Coordinates of C-alpha atoms and ligand atoms in Angstrom, one line a residue:
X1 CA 5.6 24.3 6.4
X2 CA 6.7 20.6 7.6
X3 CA 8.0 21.0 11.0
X4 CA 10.0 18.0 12.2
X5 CA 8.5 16.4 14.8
X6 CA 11.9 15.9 17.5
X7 CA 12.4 15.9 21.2
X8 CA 14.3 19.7 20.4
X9 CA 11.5 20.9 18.3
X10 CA 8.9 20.1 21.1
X11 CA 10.8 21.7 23.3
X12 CA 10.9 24.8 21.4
X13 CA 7.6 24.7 20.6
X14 CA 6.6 24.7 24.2
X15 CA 9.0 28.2 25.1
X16 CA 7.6 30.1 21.7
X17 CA 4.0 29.4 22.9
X18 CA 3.2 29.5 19.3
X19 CA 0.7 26.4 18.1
X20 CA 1.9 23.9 16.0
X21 CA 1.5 24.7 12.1
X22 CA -1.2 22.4 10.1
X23 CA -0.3 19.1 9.9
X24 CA -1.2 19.6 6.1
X25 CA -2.1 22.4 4.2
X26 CA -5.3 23.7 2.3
X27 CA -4.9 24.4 -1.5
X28 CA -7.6 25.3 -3.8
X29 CA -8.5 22.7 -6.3
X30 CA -6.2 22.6 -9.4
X31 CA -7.5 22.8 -12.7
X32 CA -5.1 20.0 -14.1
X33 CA -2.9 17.2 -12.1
X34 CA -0.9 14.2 -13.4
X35 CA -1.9 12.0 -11.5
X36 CA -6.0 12.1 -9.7
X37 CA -6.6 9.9 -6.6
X38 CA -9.6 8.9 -5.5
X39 CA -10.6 8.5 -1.8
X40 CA -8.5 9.4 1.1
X41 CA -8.1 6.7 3.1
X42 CA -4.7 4.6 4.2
X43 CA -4.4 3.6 -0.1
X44 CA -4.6 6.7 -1.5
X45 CA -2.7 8.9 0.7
X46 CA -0.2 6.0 0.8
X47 CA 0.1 6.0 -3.1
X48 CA 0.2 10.1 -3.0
X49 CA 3.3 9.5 -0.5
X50 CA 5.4 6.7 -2.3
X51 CA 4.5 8.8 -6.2
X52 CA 6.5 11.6 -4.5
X53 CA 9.3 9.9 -2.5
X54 CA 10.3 7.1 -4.5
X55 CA 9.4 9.0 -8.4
X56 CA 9.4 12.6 -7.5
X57 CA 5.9 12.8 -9.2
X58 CA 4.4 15.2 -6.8
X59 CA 1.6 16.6 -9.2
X60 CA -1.3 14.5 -7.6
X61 CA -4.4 15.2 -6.1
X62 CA -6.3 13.3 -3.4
X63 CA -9.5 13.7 -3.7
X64 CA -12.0 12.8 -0.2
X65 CA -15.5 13.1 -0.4
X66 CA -15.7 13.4 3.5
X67 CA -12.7 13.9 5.8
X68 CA -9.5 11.8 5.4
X69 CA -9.9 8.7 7.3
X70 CA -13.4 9.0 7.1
X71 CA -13.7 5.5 5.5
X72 CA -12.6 1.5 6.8
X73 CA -8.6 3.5 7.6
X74 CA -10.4 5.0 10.4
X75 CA -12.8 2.4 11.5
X76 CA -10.7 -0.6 11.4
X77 CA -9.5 -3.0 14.3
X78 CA -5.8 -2.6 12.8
X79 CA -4.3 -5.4 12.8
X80 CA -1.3 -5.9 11.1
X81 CA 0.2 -9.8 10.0
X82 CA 1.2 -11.3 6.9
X83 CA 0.2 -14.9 7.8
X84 CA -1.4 -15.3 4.8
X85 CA -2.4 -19.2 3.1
X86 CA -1.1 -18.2 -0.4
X87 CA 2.6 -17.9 -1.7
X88 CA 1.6 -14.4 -3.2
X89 CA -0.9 -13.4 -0.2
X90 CA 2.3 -14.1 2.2
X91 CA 4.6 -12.3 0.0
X92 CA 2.8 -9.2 -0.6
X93 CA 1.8 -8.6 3.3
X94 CA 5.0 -9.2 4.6
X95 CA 6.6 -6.6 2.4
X96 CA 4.2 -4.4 4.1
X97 CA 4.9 -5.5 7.6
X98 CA 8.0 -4.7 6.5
X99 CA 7.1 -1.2 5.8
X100 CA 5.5 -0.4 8.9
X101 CA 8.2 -1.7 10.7
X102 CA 10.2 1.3 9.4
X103 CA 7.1 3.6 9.1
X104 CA 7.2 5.6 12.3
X105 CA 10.8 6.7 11.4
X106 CA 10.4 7.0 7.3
X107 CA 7.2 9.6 8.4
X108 CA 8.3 11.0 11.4
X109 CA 5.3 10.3 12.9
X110 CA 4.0 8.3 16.0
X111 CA 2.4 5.1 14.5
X112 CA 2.3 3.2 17.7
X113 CA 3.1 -0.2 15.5
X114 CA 3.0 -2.9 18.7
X115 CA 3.9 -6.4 17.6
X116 CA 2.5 -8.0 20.5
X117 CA 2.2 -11.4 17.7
X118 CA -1.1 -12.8 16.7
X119 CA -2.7 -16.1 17.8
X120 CA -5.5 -18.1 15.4
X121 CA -7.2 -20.7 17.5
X122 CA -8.3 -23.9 16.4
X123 CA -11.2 -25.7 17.4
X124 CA -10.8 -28.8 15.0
X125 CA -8.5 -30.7 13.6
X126 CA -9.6 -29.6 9.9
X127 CA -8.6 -26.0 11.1
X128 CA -5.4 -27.1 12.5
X129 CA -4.4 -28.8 9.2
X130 CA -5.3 -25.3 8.0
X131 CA -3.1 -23.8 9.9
X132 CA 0.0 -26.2 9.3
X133 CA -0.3 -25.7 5.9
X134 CA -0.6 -22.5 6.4
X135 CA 2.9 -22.5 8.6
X136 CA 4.5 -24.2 6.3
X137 CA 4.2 -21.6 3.5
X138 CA 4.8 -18.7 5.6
X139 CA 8.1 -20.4 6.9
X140 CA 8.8 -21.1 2.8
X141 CA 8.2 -17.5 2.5
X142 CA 10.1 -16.7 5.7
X143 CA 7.8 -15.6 8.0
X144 CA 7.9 -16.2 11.5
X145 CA 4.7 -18.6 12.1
X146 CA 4.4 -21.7 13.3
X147 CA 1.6 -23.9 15.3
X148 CA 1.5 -24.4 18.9
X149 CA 0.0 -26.8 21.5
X150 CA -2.8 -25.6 24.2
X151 CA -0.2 -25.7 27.0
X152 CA 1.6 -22.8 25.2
X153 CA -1.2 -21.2 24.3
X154 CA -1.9 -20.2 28.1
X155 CA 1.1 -19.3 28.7
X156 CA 1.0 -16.6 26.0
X157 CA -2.9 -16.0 26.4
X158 CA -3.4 -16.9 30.7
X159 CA -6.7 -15.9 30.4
X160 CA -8.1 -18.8 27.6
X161 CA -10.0 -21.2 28.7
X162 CA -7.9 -24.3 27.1
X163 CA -9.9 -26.9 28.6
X164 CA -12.2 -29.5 27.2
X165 CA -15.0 -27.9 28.5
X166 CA -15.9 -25.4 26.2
X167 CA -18.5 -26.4 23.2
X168 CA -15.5 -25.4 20.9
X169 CA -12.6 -26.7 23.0
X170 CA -9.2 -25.3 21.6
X171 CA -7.0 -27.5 20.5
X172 CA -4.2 -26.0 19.2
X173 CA -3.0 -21.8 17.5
X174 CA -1.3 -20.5 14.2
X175 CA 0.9 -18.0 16.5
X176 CA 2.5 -15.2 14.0
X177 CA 5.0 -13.0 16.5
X178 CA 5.7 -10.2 13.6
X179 CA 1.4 -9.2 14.2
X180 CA 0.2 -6.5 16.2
X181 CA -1.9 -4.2 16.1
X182 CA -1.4 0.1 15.0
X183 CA -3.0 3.2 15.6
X184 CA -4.9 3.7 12.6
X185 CA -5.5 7.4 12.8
X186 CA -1.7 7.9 12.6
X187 CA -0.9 6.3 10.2
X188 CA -3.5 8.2 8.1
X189 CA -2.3 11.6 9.6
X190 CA 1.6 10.4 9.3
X191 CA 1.0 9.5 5.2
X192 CA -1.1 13.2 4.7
X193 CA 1.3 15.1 6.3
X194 CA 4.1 13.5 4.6
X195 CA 2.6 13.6 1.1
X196 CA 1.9 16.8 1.4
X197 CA 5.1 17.8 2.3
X198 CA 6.5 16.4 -0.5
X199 CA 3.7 18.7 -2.8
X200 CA 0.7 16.5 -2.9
X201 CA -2.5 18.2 -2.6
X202 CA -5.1 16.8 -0.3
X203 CA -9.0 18.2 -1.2
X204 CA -11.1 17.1 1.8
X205 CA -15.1 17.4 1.6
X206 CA -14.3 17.2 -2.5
X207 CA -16.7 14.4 -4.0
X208 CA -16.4 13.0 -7.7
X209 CA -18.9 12.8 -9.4
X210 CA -18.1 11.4 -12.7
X211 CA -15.0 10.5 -14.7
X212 CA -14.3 11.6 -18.1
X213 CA -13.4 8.8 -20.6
X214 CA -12.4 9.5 -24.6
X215 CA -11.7 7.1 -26.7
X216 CA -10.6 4.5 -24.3
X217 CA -8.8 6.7 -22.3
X218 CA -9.5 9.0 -18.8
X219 CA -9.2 12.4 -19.7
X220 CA -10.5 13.6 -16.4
X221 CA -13.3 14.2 -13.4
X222 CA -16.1 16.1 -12.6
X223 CA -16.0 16.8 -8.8
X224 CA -18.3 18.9 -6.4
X225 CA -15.8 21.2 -6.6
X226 CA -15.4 21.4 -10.5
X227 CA -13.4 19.6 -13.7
X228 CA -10.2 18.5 -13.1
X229 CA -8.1 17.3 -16.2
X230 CA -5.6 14.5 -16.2
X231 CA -4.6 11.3 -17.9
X232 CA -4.1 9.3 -14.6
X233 CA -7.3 8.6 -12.3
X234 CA -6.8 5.8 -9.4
X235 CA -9.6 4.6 -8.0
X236 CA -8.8 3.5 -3.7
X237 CA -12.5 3.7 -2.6
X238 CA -13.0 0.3 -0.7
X239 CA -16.4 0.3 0.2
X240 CA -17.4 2.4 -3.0
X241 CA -15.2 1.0 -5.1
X242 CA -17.5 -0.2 -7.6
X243 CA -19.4 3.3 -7.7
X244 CA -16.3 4.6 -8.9
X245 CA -15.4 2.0 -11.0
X246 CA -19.2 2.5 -13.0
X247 CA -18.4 5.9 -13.6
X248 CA -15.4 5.2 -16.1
X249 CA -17.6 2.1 -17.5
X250 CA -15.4 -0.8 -15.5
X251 CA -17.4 -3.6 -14.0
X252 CA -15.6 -4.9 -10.9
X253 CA -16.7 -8.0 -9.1
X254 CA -17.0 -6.4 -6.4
X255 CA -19.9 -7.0 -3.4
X256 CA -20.3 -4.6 -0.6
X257 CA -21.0 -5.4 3.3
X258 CA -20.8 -3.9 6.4
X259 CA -18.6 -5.5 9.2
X260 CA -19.1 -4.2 13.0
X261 CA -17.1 -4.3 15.5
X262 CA -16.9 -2.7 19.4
X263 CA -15.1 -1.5 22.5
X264 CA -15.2 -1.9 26.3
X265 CA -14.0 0.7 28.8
X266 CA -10.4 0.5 29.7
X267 CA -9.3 -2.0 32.3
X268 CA -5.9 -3.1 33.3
X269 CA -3.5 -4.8 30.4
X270 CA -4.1 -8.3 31.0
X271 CA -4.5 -9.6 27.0
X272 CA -0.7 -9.1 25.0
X273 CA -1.7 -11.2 21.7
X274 CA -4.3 -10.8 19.6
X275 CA -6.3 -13.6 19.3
X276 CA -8.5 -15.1 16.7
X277 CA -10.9 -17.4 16.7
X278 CA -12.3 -18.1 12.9
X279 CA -15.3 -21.1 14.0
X280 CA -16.2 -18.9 17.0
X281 CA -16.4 -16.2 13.9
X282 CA -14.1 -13.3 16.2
X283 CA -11.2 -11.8 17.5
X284 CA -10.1 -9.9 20.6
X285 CA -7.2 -7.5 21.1
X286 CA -5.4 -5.3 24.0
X287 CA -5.2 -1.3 23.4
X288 CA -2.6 0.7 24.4
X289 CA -5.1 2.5 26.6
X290 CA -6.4 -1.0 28.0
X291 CA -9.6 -1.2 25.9
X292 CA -10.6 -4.9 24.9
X293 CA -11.3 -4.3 20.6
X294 CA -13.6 -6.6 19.3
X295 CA -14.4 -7.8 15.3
X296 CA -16.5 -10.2 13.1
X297 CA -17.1 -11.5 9.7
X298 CA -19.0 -9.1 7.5
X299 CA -22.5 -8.9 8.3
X300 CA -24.3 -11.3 5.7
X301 CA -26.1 -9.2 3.3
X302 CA -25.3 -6.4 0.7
X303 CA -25.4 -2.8 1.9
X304 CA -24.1 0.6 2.1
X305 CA -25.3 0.9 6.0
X306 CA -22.8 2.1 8.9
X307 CA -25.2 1.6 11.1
X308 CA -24.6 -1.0 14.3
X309 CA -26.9 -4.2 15.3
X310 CA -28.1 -5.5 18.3
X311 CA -27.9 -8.9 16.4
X312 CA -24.1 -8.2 16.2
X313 CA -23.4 -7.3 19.8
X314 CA -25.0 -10.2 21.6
X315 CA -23.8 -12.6 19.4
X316 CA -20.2 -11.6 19.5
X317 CA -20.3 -11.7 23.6
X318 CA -21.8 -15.6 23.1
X319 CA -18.5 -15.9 21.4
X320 CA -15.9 -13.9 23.2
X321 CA -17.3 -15.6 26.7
X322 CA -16.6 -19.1 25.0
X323 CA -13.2 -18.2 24.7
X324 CA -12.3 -15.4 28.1
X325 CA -15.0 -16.1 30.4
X326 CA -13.6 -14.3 33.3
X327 CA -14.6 -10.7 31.6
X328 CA -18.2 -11.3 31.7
X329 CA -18.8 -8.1 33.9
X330 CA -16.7 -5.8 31.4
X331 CA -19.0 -3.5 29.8
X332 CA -19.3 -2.6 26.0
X333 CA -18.5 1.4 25.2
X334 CA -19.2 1.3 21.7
X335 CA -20.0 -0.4 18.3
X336 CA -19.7 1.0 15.1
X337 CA -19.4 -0.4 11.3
X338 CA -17.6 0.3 8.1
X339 CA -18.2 -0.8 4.2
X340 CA -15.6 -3.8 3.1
X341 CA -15.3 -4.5 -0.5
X342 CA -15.4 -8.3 -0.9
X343 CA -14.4 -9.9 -3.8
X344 CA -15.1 -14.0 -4.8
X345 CA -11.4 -14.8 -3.7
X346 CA -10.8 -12.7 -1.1
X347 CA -8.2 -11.0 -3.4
X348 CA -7.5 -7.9 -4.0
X349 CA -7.8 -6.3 -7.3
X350 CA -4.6 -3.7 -8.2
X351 CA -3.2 -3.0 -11.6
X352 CA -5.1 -1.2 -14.6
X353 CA -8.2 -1.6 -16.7
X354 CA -9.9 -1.6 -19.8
X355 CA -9.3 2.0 -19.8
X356 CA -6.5 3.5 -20.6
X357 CA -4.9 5.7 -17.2
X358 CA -7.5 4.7 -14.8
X359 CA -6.1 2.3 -12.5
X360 CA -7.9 0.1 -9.0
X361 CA -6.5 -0.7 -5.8
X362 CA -9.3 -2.1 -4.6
X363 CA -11.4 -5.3 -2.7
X364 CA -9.5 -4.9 0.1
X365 CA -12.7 -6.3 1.9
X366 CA -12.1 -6.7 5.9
X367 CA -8.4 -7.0 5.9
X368 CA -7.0 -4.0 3.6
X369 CA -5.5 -1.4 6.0
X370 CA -2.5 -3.8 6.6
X371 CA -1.7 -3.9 2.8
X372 CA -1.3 0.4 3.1
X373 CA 2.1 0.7 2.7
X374 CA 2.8 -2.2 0.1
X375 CA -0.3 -1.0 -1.6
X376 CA 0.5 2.7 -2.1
X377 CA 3.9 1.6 -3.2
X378 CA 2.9 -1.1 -5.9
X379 CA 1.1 1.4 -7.4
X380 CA 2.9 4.2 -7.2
X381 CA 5.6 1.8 -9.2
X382 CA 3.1 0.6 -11.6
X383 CA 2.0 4.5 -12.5
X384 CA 6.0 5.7 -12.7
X385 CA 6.7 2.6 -14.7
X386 CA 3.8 1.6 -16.8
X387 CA 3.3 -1.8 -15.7
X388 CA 2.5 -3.6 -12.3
X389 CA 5.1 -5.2 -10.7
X390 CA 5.7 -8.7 -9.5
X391 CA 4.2 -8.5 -6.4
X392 CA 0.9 -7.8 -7.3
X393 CA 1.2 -9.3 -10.5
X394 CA -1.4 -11.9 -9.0
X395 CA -3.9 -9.0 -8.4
X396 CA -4.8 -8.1 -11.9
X397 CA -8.3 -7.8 -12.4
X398 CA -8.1 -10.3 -15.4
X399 CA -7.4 -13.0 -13.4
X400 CA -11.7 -13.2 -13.4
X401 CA -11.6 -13.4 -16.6
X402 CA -8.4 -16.3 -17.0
X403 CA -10.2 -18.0 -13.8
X404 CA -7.0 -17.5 -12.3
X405 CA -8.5 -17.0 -8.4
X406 CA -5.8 -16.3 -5.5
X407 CA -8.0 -18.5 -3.2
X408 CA -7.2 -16.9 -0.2
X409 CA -10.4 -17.2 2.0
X410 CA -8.9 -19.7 4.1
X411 CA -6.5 -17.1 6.2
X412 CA -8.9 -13.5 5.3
X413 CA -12.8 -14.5 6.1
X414 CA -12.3 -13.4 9.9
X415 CA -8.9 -12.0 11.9
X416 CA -8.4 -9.3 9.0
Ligands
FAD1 C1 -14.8 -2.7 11.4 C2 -13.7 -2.9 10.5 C3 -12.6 -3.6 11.0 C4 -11.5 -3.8 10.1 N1 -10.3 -4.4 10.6 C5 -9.2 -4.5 9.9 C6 -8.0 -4.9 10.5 O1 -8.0 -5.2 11.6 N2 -6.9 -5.0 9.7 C7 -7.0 -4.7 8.3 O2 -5.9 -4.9 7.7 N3 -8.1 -4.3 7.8 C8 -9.2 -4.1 8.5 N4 -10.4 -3.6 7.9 C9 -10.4 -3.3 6.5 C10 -9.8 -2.0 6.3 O3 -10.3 -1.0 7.1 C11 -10.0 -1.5 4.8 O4 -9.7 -2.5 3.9 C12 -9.0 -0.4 4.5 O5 -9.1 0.7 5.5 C13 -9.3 0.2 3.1 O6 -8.6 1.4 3.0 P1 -8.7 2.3 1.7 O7 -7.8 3.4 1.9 O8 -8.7 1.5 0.5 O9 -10.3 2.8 1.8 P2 -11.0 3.7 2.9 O10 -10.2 4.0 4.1 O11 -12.4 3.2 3.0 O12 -11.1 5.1 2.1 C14 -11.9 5.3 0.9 C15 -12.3 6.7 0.9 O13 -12.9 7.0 -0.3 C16 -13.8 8.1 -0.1 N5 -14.8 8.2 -1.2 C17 -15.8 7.3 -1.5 N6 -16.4 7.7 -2.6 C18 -15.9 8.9 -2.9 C19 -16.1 9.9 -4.0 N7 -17.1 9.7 -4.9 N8 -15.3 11.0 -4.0 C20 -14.3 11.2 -3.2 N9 -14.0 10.3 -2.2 C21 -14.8 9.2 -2.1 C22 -14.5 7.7 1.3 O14 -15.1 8.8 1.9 C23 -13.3 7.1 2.0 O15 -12.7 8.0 2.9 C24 -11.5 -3.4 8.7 C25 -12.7 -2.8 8.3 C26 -13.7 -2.5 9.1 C27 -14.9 -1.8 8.6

């Protein structure tokens, strides 16, 4: 069934005439799996992936209530960094920059991963001490970050205005060359097809609708499809996390939002960085296909709403013409919105719970498609071995009960 995807293949592809086989198969839904994962976004088709490569556990279901990518993995701005303000925060993305570095090859698939760096603008000098602290723990960490002056700000970013005049004049960046931005529909696509390869079944259009507990421990799920037993259930529903959560009697602190953001048309590459502006409350990158992406914060109210604003769009072009003036006449294609999953410290929470086989990988609020790979294989570890692993040893969701916060709000409210 897996065809590798190769220069030779493609070319005898072309002279059979024959169409490509499925990028992943259809199976009808088992009656019993090891391991049950909910939602099929970038974490749970990630965790299918590294439970099969890395622990030859390949009895797993992925269950998707809609179409795979359906949720923030396909609605995202995807951008990738691990500039992050904590020691743990830092640690944990860069292992999953790491991971996509080598993505493209490890899935044979296109992921497009362009590390065209990412630029955090300042505007004051209590964000600039921000971002020198910052800086200095990513360097401690070994990261490649460091801040720069306005003069080589426009030579990386021509198109700025760097001078006094704005309201918000800039006076300084947090400039991360490892960033970039992905193609987030790949990398979805690249972890189905390999994790299904490997024997993991993927049930699109396949809602649950409850989760068996006895006596402190999952003994399966109801779906719209029918009962499934098993004695592992892993909840990676962003957005409905704490839906899912309910269901097995776990409260998670868990809020969710809606965050916007939109597209122009295509013009000619003129932006290489992304750039980030946390007071003017946006950021701005490049596509491939010449597109200028834009993002916010979360919109500032509880809801399960994908619906755009008006609100949204003309405030974000008040900000974006503070910063790139010249592309007043560019016009807007599209908006659109997603459900984040915020949590008090802009944490995530990952590891297990009151009950016994149902684990979280969850609050991965407005910045969660970067921690994919690093995600999928934390947990994927912490199911073969028990236990969670150091690095997300800081993620536990008893840390709100120790008052043990990560604190990490500083470097996740905006720039994702
Ligand atoms: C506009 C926007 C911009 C963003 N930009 C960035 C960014 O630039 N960089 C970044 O790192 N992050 C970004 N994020 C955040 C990121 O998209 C998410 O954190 C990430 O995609 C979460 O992935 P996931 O796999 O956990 O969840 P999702 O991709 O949301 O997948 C969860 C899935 O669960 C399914 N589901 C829900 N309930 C059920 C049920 N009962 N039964 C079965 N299936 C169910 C849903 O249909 C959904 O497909 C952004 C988010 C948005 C909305």
């Amino acid at each position: 069934m897996y065809t590798k995807y190769s220069a030779w293949n493609l070319f005898r592809q072309g002279l059979s005439r024959r169409p490509w086989p499925r990028v992943w198969e259809h199976h009808e839904l088992g009656s019993s799996y090891d391991v049950v994962i909910v939602g099929g976004g970038v974490h749970g088709l990630a965790t299918a992936y590294y439970l099969a490569r890395n622990h030859g556990i390949t009895d797993v279901a992925v269950l998707e209530k809609s179409y795979i990518g359906s949720g923030g993995s396909g609605r995202n701005t995807a951008i990738i960094r691990s500039n992050y303000l904590t020691p743990e925060g830092a640690r944990f993305y860069d292992r999953s920059v790491k991971l996509y570095e080598g993505l493209a090859e490890d899935l044979n698939f296109n992921v497009m991963f362009e590390q065209r760096g990412h630029m955090t603008l300042a505007h004051s000098d209590a964000s600039l001490r921000t971002m020198r602290w910052r800086a200095e723990v990513n360097k401690l960490e070994g990261i490649d970050s460091s801040v720069i002056s306005p003069d080589a700000i426009k030579e990386l970013a021509p198109f700025l205005d760097v001078s006094n005049h704005p309201r918000y004049p800039i006076v300084g960046a947090l400039w991360h060359p490892p960033g970039g931005i992905i193609r987030h529909d790949a990398v979805v696509w690249g972890y189905a097809r390999a994790a299904n390869a490997l024997g993991a079944h993927i049930h699109q259009d396949t809602e649950l609708v409850d989760i068996e507990v006895s006596e402190g421990r999952v003994t399966g799920v109801q779906t719209s499809r029918g009962p499934i037993s098993s004695g592992i259930v892993v909840n990676c529903t962003a957005g409905w996390a704490s839906l899912i959560s309910d269901m097995a009697g776990v409260e998670m602190p868990i809020v969710t939002r809606p965050l916007q953001a939109a597209v122009t048309e295509p013009v000619k590459q003129f932006l290489h960085p992304v750039i980030v502006s946390g007071s003017l409350h946006t950021y701005v990158s490049q596509t491939a296909r010449g597109e200028l992406v834009f993002g916010a914060s979360v919109d500032p109210f509880a809801s399960y709403s994908t619906r755009g604003s008006l609100e949204f769009t003309t405030g974000l072009a008040t900000h974006v013409l503070e910063l790139m003036p010249a592309i007043a006449n560019m016009r807007l294609l599209r908006q659109w919105a997603g459900l984040c999953d915020m949590t008090p410290d802009f944490g995530p929470i990952i590891g297990p719970t009151s009950v016994d086989g149902f684990y979280v990988d969850v609050g991965w609020g407005t910045y969660g498609f970067k921690a994919g790979p690093v995600a999928g294989e934390s947990v994927a570890d912490m199911i073969a071995n028990g236990r969670p692993g150091e690095l997300i040893s800081s993620f536990g969701l008893d840390r709100f009960e120790a008052g043990t916060l990560t604190a990490e709000k500083g470097a996740a409210a905006v720039g994702h």
